[in-house]
PDB file of C-alpha atoms in Angstrom:
ATOM      1  CA  MET A   1     -22.179  -0.022  28.721  1.00  0.00           C
ATOM      2  CA  ASP A   2     -24.726  -0.410  25.935  1.00  0.00           C
ATOM      3  CA  TYR A   3     -26.336  -3.624  24.728  1.00  0.00           C
ATOM      4  CA  PHE A   4     -23.900  -4.081  21.823  1.00  0.00           C
ATOM      5  CA  SER A   5     -20.837  -3.548  24.000  1.00  0.00           C
ATOM      6  CA  GLU A   6     -22.148  -5.934  26.635  1.00  0.00           C
ATOM      7  CA  SER A   7     -22.919  -8.652  24.077  1.00  0.00           C
ATOM      8  CA  ILE A   8     -19.448  -8.297  22.533  1.00  0.00           C
ATOM      9  CA  LYS A   9     -17.823  -8.443  25.965  1.00  0.00           C
ATOM     10  CA  LYS A  10     -19.760 -11.618  26.753  1.00  0.00           C
ATOM     11  CA  ALA A  11     -18.510 -13.164  23.497  1.00  0.00           C
ATOM     12  CA  ILE A  12     -14.841 -12.664  24.464  1.00  0.00           C
ATOM     13  CA  ARG A  13     -13.309 -15.771  25.979  1.00  0.00           C
ATOM     14  CA  THR A  14     -11.126 -15.300  29.046  1.00  0.00           C
ATOM     15  CA  VAL A  15      -8.345 -17.869  29.345  1.00  0.00           C
ATOM     16  CA  PRO A  16      -6.941 -17.914  32.897  1.00  0.00           C
ATOM     17  CA  ASP A  17      -3.219 -18.272  33.518  1.00  0.00           C
ATOM     18  CA  TRP A  18      -2.224 -17.874  29.870  1.00  0.00           C
ATOM     19  CA  PRO A  19       0.415 -17.263  28.617  1.00  0.00           C
ATOM     20  CA  LYS A  20       1.696 -17.385  32.199  1.00  0.00           C
ATOM     21  CA  PRO A  21       0.250 -17.813  35.704  1.00  0.00           C
ATOM     22  CA  GLY A  22      -1.734 -14.818  36.923  1.00  0.00           C
ATOM     23  CA  VAL A  23      -2.571 -13.505  33.445  1.00  0.00           C
ATOM     24  CA  SER A  24      -6.156 -13.563  32.166  1.00  0.00           C
ATOM     25  CA  PHE A  25      -5.836 -13.651  28.369  1.00  0.00           C
ATOM     26  CA  ARG A  26      -8.698 -12.006  26.448  1.00  0.00           C
ATOM     27  CA  ASP A  27      -9.253 -14.254  23.442  1.00  0.00           C
ATOM     28  CA  ILE A  28     -11.013 -12.406  20.608  1.00  0.00           C
ATOM     29  CA  THR A  29     -11.291 -15.451  18.343  1.00  0.00           C
ATOM     30  CA  THR A  30     -14.659 -16.256  19.900  1.00  0.00           C
ATOM     31  CA  VAL A  31     -15.976 -12.865  18.737  1.00  0.00           C
ATOM     32  CA  LEU A  32     -14.656 -13.498  15.232  1.00  0.00           C
ATOM     33  CA  GLN A  33     -16.226 -16.970  15.140  1.00  0.00           C
ATOM     34  CA  ASP A  34     -19.644 -15.636  16.190  1.00  0.00           C
ATOM     35  CA  LYS A  35     -21.032 -13.938  13.071  1.00  0.00           C
ATOM     36  CA  THR A  36     -23.515 -11.844  15.069  1.00  0.00           C
ATOM     37  CA  ALA A  37     -20.910 -10.644  17.575  1.00  0.00           C
ATOM     38  CA  PHE A  38     -18.413  -9.884  14.801  1.00  0.00           C
ATOM     39  CA  ARG A  39     -21.015  -7.858  12.874  1.00  0.00           C
ATOM     40  CA  LYS A  40     -21.944  -5.933  16.047  1.00  0.00           C
ATOM     41  CA  LEU A  41     -18.256  -5.219  16.667  1.00  0.00           C
ATOM     42  CA  ILE A  42     -17.619  -3.822  13.202  1.00  0.00           C
ATOM     43  CA  ASP A  43     -20.928  -1.941  13.251  1.00  0.00           C
ATOM     44  CA  ALA A  44     -19.948  -0.267  16.541  1.00  0.00           C
ATOM     45  CA  PHE A  45     -16.848   1.175  14.859  1.00  0.00           C
ATOM     46  CA  VAL A  46     -18.596   2.015  11.581  1.00  0.00           C
ATOM     47  CA  HIS A  47     -21.399   3.912  13.341  1.00  0.00           C
ATOM     48  CA  ARG A  48     -18.850   5.835  15.393  1.00  0.00           C
ATOM     49  CA  TYR A  49     -16.855   7.067  12.376  1.00  0.00           C
ATOM     50  CA  HIS A  50     -19.498   7.214   9.650  1.00  0.00           C
ATOM     51  CA  GLY A  51     -19.780  10.747   8.297  1.00  0.00           C
ATOM     52  CA  GLN A  52     -16.418  11.887   9.727  1.00  0.00           C
ATOM     53  CA  HIS A  53     -14.701  11.686   6.315  1.00  0.00           C
ATOM     54  CA  ILE A  54     -11.944   9.367   7.511  1.00  0.00           C
ATOM     55  CA  ASP A  55      -9.175   9.093   4.905  1.00  0.00           C
ATOM     56  CA  ALA A  56      -7.395   6.059   6.337  1.00  0.00           C
ATOM     57  CA  VAL A  57      -7.632   3.371   8.955  1.00  0.00           C
ATOM     58  CA  ALA A  58      -4.239   2.447  10.380  1.00  0.00           C
ATOM     59  CA  ALA A  59      -4.289  -1.094  11.764  1.00  0.00           C
ATOM     60  CA  VAL A  60      -1.733  -2.484  14.214  1.00  0.00           C
ATOM     61  CA  ASP A  61      -0.047  -5.837  13.531  1.00  0.00           C
ATOM     62  CA  ALA A  62      -1.681  -8.372  13.570  1.00  0.00           C
ATOM     63  CA  ARG A  63      -5.119  -8.630  15.175  1.00  0.00           C
ATOM     64  CA  GLY A  64      -5.763  -4.968  14.431  1.00  0.00           C
ATOM     65  CA  PHE A  65      -5.709  -5.944  10.740  1.00  0.00           C
ATOM     66  CA  ILE A  66      -8.943  -7.882  11.209  1.00  0.00           C
ATOM     67  CA  ILE A  67     -10.897  -4.936  12.586  1.00  0.00           C
ATOM     68  CA  GLY A  68      -9.072  -2.376  10.464  1.00  0.00           C
ATOM     69  CA  SER A  69      -9.704  -4.022   7.111  1.00  0.00           C
ATOM     70  CA  ALA A  70     -13.454  -4.387   7.680  1.00  0.00           C
ATOM     71  CA  LEU A  71     -13.684  -0.821   9.041  1.00  0.00           C
ATOM     72  CA  ALA A  72     -11.689   0.688   6.169  1.00  0.00           C
ATOM     73  CA  TYR A  73     -13.927  -1.098   3.664  1.00  0.00           C
ATOM     74  CA  GLU A  74     -17.113   0.146   5.315  1.00  0.00           C
ATOM     75  CA  LEU A  75     -15.806   3.729   5.600  1.00  0.00           C
ATOM     76  CA  ASN A  76     -14.483   3.743   2.026  1.00  0.00           C
ATOM     77  CA  ALA A  77     -11.077   4.617   3.466  1.00  0.00           C
ATOM     78  CA  SER A  78      -7.612   3.307   2.747  1.00  0.00           C
ATOM     79  CA  LEU A  79      -6.077   0.654   4.996  1.00  0.00           C
ATOM     80  CA  VAL A  80      -2.548   1.246   6.299  1.00  0.00           C
ATOM     81  CA  LEU A  81      -0.676  -1.543   8.051  1.00  0.00           C
ATOM     82  CA  VAL A  82       1.449  -0.724  11.093  1.00  0.00           C
ATOM     83  CA  ARG A  83       3.806  -3.706  11.117  1.00  0.00           C
ATOM     84  CA  LYS A  84       6.460  -5.199  13.311  1.00  0.00           C
ATOM     85  CA  LYS A  85       9.915  -4.111  12.192  1.00  0.00           C
ATOM     86  CA  GLY A  86      11.232  -5.861   9.093  1.00  0.00           C
ATOM     87  CA  LYS A  87       7.856  -6.852   7.638  1.00  0.00           C
ATOM     88  CA  LEU A  88       7.317  -4.054   5.089  1.00  0.00           C
ATOM     89  CA  PRO A  89       9.089  -4.177   1.722  1.00  0.00           C
ATOM     90  CA  PHE A  90       9.498  -0.468   0.878  1.00  0.00           C
ATOM     91  CA  ASP A  91      10.939   2.681   2.501  1.00  0.00           C
ATOM     92  CA  THR A  92       9.727   2.801   6.090  1.00  0.00           C
ATOM     93  CA  LEU A  93       9.712   4.882   9.229  1.00  0.00           C
ATOM     94  CA  VAL A  94      10.502   2.954  12.410  1.00  0.00           C
ATOM     95  CA  GLU A  95       9.539   3.722  15.990  1.00  0.00           C
ATOM     96  CA  ASP A  96      10.889   1.872  19.019  1.00  0.00           C
ATOM     97  CA  TYR A  97       8.951   1.400  22.239  1.00  0.00           C
ATOM     98  CA  GLU A  98       9.544  -0.143  25.641  1.00  0.00           C
ATOM     99  CA  LEU A  99       8.265  -3.522  26.738  1.00  0.00           C
ATOM    100  CA  GLU A 100       8.360  -4.854  30.270  1.00  0.00           C
ATOM    101  CA  TYR A 101      11.211  -7.136  29.163  1.00  0.00           C
ATOM    102  CA  GLY A 102      13.016  -5.020  26.525  1.00  0.00           C
ATOM    103  CA  THR A 103      12.174  -3.020  23.436  1.00  0.00           C
ATOM    104  CA  ALA A 104      10.249  -3.609  20.226  1.00  0.00           C
ATOM    105  CA  SER A 105       9.700  -1.639  17.042  1.00  0.00           C
ATOM    106  CA  VAL A 106       6.859  -0.898  14.655  1.00  0.00           C
ATOM    107  CA  GLU A 107       7.063   0.575  11.188  1.00  0.00           C
ATOM    108  CA  LEU A 108       4.983   1.869   8.338  1.00  0.00           C
ATOM    109  CA  HIS A 109       5.679   2.931   4.785  1.00  0.00           C
ATOM    110  CA  LYS A 110       6.880   6.533   4.430  1.00  0.00           C
ATOM    111  CA  ASP A 111       4.186   7.139   1.814  1.00  0.00           C
ATOM    112  CA  ALA A 112       1.347   5.592   3.842  1.00  0.00           C
ATOM    113  CA  PHE A 113      -0.475   8.914   4.344  1.00  0.00           C
ATOM    114  CA  LYS A 114      -0.645  12.375   2.889  1.00  0.00           C
ATOM    115  CA  PRO A 115      -0.154  15.307   5.281  1.00  0.00           C
ATOM    116  CA  GLY A 116      -3.525  16.208   6.780  1.00  0.00           C
ATOM    117  CA  ASP A 117      -5.126  12.800   6.214  1.00  0.00           C
ATOM    118  CA  LYS A 118      -7.706  12.004   8.893  1.00  0.00           C
ATOM    119  CA  VAL A 119      -6.771   8.668  10.451  1.00  0.00           C
ATOM    120  CA  VAL A 120      -8.327   6.244  12.915  1.00  0.00           C
ATOM    121  CA  LEU A 121      -5.759   3.939  14.528  1.00  0.00           C
ATOM    122  CA  VAL A 122      -7.155   0.519  15.517  1.00  0.00           C
ATOM    123  CA  ASP A 123      -6.002  -2.556  17.367  1.00  0.00           C
ATOM    124  CA  ASP A 124      -7.772  -5.384  19.143  1.00  0.00           C
ATOM    125  CA  LEU A 125      -6.748  -4.340  22.655  1.00  0.00           C
ATOM    126  CA  ILE A 126      -5.200  -1.510  24.642  1.00  0.00           C
ATOM    127  CA  ALA A 127      -3.021  -2.825  27.469  1.00  0.00           C
ATOM    128  CA  THR A 128       0.048  -0.751  28.391  1.00  0.00           C
ATOM    129  CA  GLY A 129      -0.347   1.471  25.324  1.00  0.00           C
ATOM    130  CA  GLY A 130       3.240   1.100  24.119  1.00  0.00           C
ATOM    131  CA  THR A 131       2.471  -0.190  20.644  1.00  0.00           C
ATOM    132  CA  MET A 132      -0.320   2.324  20.070  1.00  0.00           C
ATOM    133  CA  LEU A 133       1.827   5.245  21.251  1.00  0.00           C
ATOM    134  CA  ALA A 134       4.641   4.183  18.928  1.00  0.00           C
ATOM    135  CA  ALA A 135       2.167   3.924  16.041  1.00  0.00           C
ATOM    136  CA  THR A 136       0.778   7.402  16.762  1.00  0.00           C
ATOM    137  CA  ARG A 137       4.302   8.845  16.676  1.00  0.00           C
ATOM    138  CA  LEU A 138       4.819   7.297  13.230  1.00  0.00           C
ATOM    139  CA  ILE A 139       1.520   8.663  11.920  1.00  0.00           C
ATOM    140  CA  ARG A 140       2.265  12.137  13.273  1.00  0.00           C
ATOM    141  CA  ARG A 141       5.755  12.106  11.722  1.00  0.00           C
ATOM    142  CA  ILE A 142       4.120  11.810   8.304  1.00  0.00           C
ATOM    143  CA  GLY A 143       1.808  14.699   9.129  1.00  0.00           C
ATOM    144  CA  ALA A 144      -1.515  12.874   9.290  1.00  0.00           C
ATOM    145  CA  GLU A 145      -4.180  13.786  11.852  1.00  0.00           C
ATOM    146  CA  ILE A 146      -5.181  11.081  14.328  1.00  0.00           C
ATOM    147  CA  VAL A 147      -8.919  11.410  14.822  1.00  0.00           C
ATOM    148  CA  GLU A 148      -9.031   8.690  17.444  1.00  0.00           C
ATOM    149  CA  VAL A 149      -7.282   5.604  18.769  1.00  0.00           C
ATOM    150  CA  ALA A 150      -9.712   2.693  18.924  1.00  0.00           C
ATOM    151  CA  ALA A 151      -9.794  -0.901  20.111  1.00  0.00           C
ATOM    152  CA  MET A 152     -12.238  -3.640  20.909  1.00  0.00           C
ATOM    153  CA  ILE A 153     -10.932  -4.086  24.458  1.00  0.00           C
ATOM    154  CA  ASP A 154      -9.472  -1.760  27.075  1.00  0.00           C
ATOM    155  CA  LEU A 155      -7.535  -3.089  30.051  1.00  0.00           C
ATOM    156  CA  PRO A 156      -7.551   0.132  32.102  1.00  0.00           C
ATOM    157  CA  ASP A 157      -5.699  -1.419  35.043  1.00  0.00           C
ATOM    158  CA  LEU A 158      -2.592  -1.536  32.819  1.00  0.00           C
ATOM    159  CA  GLY A 159      -2.787   2.211  32.111  1.00  0.00           C
ATOM    160  CA  GLY A 160      -2.539   2.256  28.330  1.00  0.00           C
ATOM    161  CA  SER A 161      -5.692   4.242  27.579  1.00  0.00           C
ATOM    162  CA  ARG A 162      -4.682   6.799  30.218  1.00  0.00           C
ATOM    163  CA  LYS A 163      -1.231   7.193  28.611  1.00  0.00           C
ATOM    164  CA  LEU A 164      -2.837   7.689  25.205  1.00  0.00           C
ATOM    165  CA  GLN A 165      -5.187  10.338  26.612  1.00  0.00           C
ATOM    166  CA  GLU A 166      -2.279  12.060  28.366  1.00  0.00           C
ATOM    167  CA  ASP A 167      -0.612  12.244  24.948  1.00  0.00           C
ATOM    168  CA  GLY A 168      -3.603  14.268  23.715  1.00  0.00           C
ATOM    169  CA  LEU A 169      -5.379  11.432  21.929  1.00  0.00           C
ATOM    170  CA  GLN A 170      -9.064  10.610  21.907  1.00  0.00           C
ATOM    171  CA  VAL A 171      -9.587   6.950  22.867  1.00  0.00           C
ATOM    172  CA  TYR A 172     -12.557   4.717  22.064  1.00  0.00           C
ATOM    173  CA  THR A 173     -12.994   1.109  23.132  1.00  0.00           C
ATOM    174  CA  VAL A 174     -16.016  -1.107  22.716  1.00  0.00           C
ATOM    175  CA  CYS A 175     -15.627  -2.832  26.079  1.00  0.00           C
ATOM    176  CA  SER A 176     -13.430  -2.815  29.140  1.00  0.00           C
ATOM    177  CA  PHE A 177     -12.142  -5.415  31.570  1.00  0.00           C
ATOM    178  CA  GLU A 178     -11.357  -3.395  34.674  1.00  0.00           C
ATOM    179  CA  GLY A 179     -10.268  -5.140  37.834  1.00  0.00           C
ATOM    180  CA  GLU A 180     -10.934  -8.516  36.270  1.00  0.00           C
TER     181      GLU A 180
END
C-alpha cells in the first residue's frame, strides 16, 4: 500500500458494533472532513484515470455521488447517477439484486450513456458486490464500456471485489480492510 492509500485508510473511522453487534462500520465522513485526506482520495482516482479519455463517471447512490462528482469534474466527464429505485424522474432501466435479507433495485436513465461510452463506476465501498454488479448490468444494457469499477474501500472478506472480477471487471480500490 502506498503512502496516499495508507494515509486515507488511517483517516477512515471504524465504528465497532454498528449498525449491529459484530459489525465494524467504516465511516468515510472523517475522510471528507479532513481536507488533505479528501484531496488525496480524489487525486488517487484522478491520477488513475487521467489520459484514459473517460466519457462518464457512474456514481452509486448515495456516497458514491461524493467521489463521482469530484472525479467527473476533474476528468471533464459527465456524471451519471445510479439511484435506488423510484428516485429518477424520467424513463429508466431497473436492475434487481439480492441482499442478505431480501432484494433491492437500482436504476438509471435510459439515455444516461451513448453506446461505446467509456465509463468508470464508483462507490465508496465494495462489500458483497451486489449493488455494483447490478449497476454494471445496467451500464452494459445501454451499451457503454466499463473501464473499471472503483471504490475508496474494499472489504475483501465479504467477496464483492472477487465477484466483480469473476464477472470480467477490472477493480480498483484505494484501501482495503481485510480480516479486520
